[in-house]
Amino acid sequence: MEVVNTLGRRKAAVARIYMTPGKGEIVINNKPLEVYFTTGVLQYTATQALLLTNQLGKFDIKVNLDGGGVKGQAEALRLAISRALCEIDAENRSVLKANGLLTRDSRVVERKKPGQPKARKRFQFSKR
């Protein structure tokens, strides 16, 4: 197996990964996973696809993360890893799909409209 290259997106975050067989090292923007995602929740989110398919420690993953916040980046990475696992072995697809990890979450922030303070908020109405 050569390098598997996939892409994951969430809000403004984009994750490009290069997955190869190895010892389980995950390097994000030249930093280890534990340094880049400091909280346990974000580390779990990023590696959730590997945990569900019992593949943790079998692949080296090099990640380029760009844009968005840390939660969006972790979810973008999760989608990219899920897509890579499906490319490697099609049997992983049913497990990942049942847990909703193959769906691209397309929700983004609604734009602010002109003449209004926010996207949906209106200025106070005065009858007189």
Tab-separated table of C-alpha atoms in Angstrom:
chain	number	residue	atom	x	y	z
A	1	MET	CA	0.000	0.000	0.000
A	2	GLU	CA	1.271	3.452	-0.896
A	3	VAL	CA	0.293	6.790	0.576
A	4	VAL	CA	-3.444	7.479	0.849
A	5	ASN	CA	-4.245	11.165	0.393
A	6	THR	CA	-7.677	12.514	1.469
A	7	LEU	CA	-9.349	15.788	2.365
A	8	GLY	CA	-11.764	16.742	5.148
A	9	ARG	CA	-13.643	19.994	5.697
A	10	ARG	CA	-15.714	21.526	8.509
A	11	LYS	CA	-16.812	25.181	8.657
A	12	ALA	CA	-13.692	27.088	7.513
A	13	ALA	CA	-11.229	24.310	8.442
A	14	VAL	CA	-9.523	22.147	5.819
A	15	ALA	CA	-7.536	18.996	6.684
A	16	ARG	CA	-5.303	17.316	4.080
A	17	ILE	CA	-3.848	14.016	5.276
A	18	TYR	CA	-1.240	11.555	4.011
A	19	MET	CA	-1.732	8.112	5.563
A	20	THR	CA	0.925	5.383	5.375
A	21	PRO	CA	1.365	2.094	7.274
A	22	GLY	CA	3.476	2.666	10.366
A	23	LYS	CA	3.632	2.878	14.148
A	24	GLY	CA	0.667	5.189	14.777
A	25	GLU	CA	2.328	8.607	14.772
A	26	ILE	CA	0.000	11.502	13.986
A	27	VAL	CA	1.816	14.727	13.069
A	28	ILE	CA	-0.252	17.887	12.548
A	29	ASN	CA	1.544	20.893	11.023
A	30	ASN	CA	4.894	19.393	12.184
A	31	LYS	CA	3.625	18.968	15.776
A	32	PRO	CA	2.485	15.759	17.533
A	33	LEU	CA	-1.265	15.259	18.053
A	34	GLU	CA	-0.982	15.787	21.839
A	35	VAL	CA	0.776	19.148	21.372
A	36	TYR	CA	-1.562	20.470	18.655
A	37	PHE	CA	-4.842	19.359	20.292
A	38	THR	CA	-4.258	19.932	24.001
A	39	THR	CA	-7.600	18.708	25.405
A	40	GLY	CA	-8.642	15.065	25.567
A	41	VAL	CA	-11.974	15.777	23.882
A	42	LEU	CA	-10.297	17.184	20.766
A	43	GLN	CA	-7.788	14.313	20.690
A	44	TYR	CA	-10.667	11.814	20.928
A	45	THR	CA	-12.600	13.620	18.169
A	46	ALA	CA	-9.593	13.563	15.847
A	47	THR	CA	-8.872	9.837	16.405
A	48	GLN	CA	-12.481	8.622	16.712
A	49	ALA	CA	-12.501	6.912	13.292
A	50	LEU	CA	-9.316	4.978	14.130
A	51	LEU	CA	-10.749	3.874	17.498
A	52	LEU	CA	-14.037	2.650	15.996
A	53	THR	CA	-12.254	0.542	13.361
A	54	ASN	CA	-9.506	-0.721	15.756
A	55	GLN	CA	-6.803	0.802	13.528
A	56	LEU	CA	-5.139	3.013	16.184
A	57	GLY	CA	-1.379	2.476	16.067
A	58	LYS	CA	-1.315	0.934	12.576
A	59	PHE	CA	-0.914	4.058	10.422
A	60	ASP	CA	1.371	7.084	10.372
A	61	ILE	CA	-0.614	10.188	9.491
A	62	LYS	CA	0.856	13.486	8.330
A	63	VAL	CA	-1.704	16.309	8.446
A	64	ASN	CA	-1.844	19.813	6.980
A	65	LEU	CA	-4.543	21.763	8.872
A	66	ASP	CA	-5.634	25.236	7.859
A	67	GLY	CA	-8.424	27.678	8.772
A	68	GLY	CA	-11.199	27.679	11.335
A	69	GLY	CA	-11.002	27.007	15.053
A	70	VAL	CA	-9.685	24.012	16.962
A	71	LYS	CA	-13.013	22.146	17.107
A	72	GLY	CA	-13.661	22.613	13.390
A	73	GLN	CA	-10.113	21.472	12.651
A	74	ALA	CA	-10.529	18.334	14.802
A	75	GLU	CA	-13.787	17.456	13.016
A	76	ALA	CA	-12.227	18.112	9.598
A	77	LEU	CA	-9.367	15.768	10.534
A	78	ARG	CA	-11.866	13.112	11.666
A	79	LEU	CA	-13.634	13.245	8.278
A	80	ALA	CA	-10.336	13.024	6.363
A	81	ILE	CA	-9.201	9.985	8.404
A	82	SER	CA	-12.616	8.331	7.911
A	83	ARG	CA	-12.385	8.778	4.141
A	84	ALA	CA	-8.842	7.378	4.103
A	85	LEU	CA	-9.910	4.294	6.089
A	86	CYS	CA	-12.684	3.657	3.542
A	87	GLU	CA	-10.154	3.858	0.704
A	88	ILE	CA	-7.877	1.368	2.456
A	89	ASP	CA	-10.591	-1.156	3.320
A	90	ALA	CA	-14.216	-0.965	2.140
A	91	GLU	CA	-15.387	-3.000	5.162
A	92	ASN	CA	-14.709	0.019	7.408
A	93	ARG	CA	-17.421	1.976	5.599
A	94	SER	CA	-20.404	0.378	7.359
A	95	VAL	CA	-18.999	1.053	10.857
A	96	LEU	CA	-18.051	4.644	10.057
A	97	LYS	CA	-21.313	5.412	8.264
A	98	ALA	CA	-23.386	4.029	11.166
A	99	ASN	CA	-21.603	6.446	13.513
A	100	GLY	CA	-22.040	9.399	11.117
A	101	LEU	CA	-18.339	9.959	10.456
A	102	LEU	CA	-18.568	9.995	6.651
A	103	THR	CA	-21.044	12.892	6.461
A	104	ARG	CA	-19.582	16.305	5.670
A	105	ASP	CA	-21.179	18.718	8.173
A	106	SER	CA	-22.041	21.624	5.880
A	107	ARG	CA	-23.313	24.050	8.549
A	108	VAL	CA	-21.486	27.374	8.434
A	109	VAL	CA	-22.062	30.774	10.051
A	110	GLU	CA	-24.835	32.784	8.393
A	111	ARG	CA	-23.668	36.095	6.946
A	112	LYS	CA	-24.569	39.444	8.463
A	113	LYS	CA	-27.170	41.393	6.459
A	114	PRO	CA	-26.801	45.124	5.733
A	115	GLY	CA	-28.864	47.469	7.904
A	116	GLN	CA	-29.076	44.901	10.715
A	117	PRO	CA	-26.901	44.396	13.799
A	118	LYS	CA	-26.410	40.652	13.185
A	119	ALA	CA	-27.493	37.894	10.802
A	120	ARG	CA	-31.046	37.498	12.166
A	121	LYS	CA	-31.322	40.195	14.850
A	122	ARG	CA	-33.265	43.341	13.923
A	123	PHE	CA	-33.075	46.836	15.376
A	124	GLN	CA	-35.800	47.626	17.912
A	125	PHE	CA	-39.067	48.581	16.246
A	126	SER	CA	-40.594	51.905	17.245
A	127	LYS	CA	-44.182	52.609	16.235
A	128	ARG	CA	-43.948	56.363	16.975
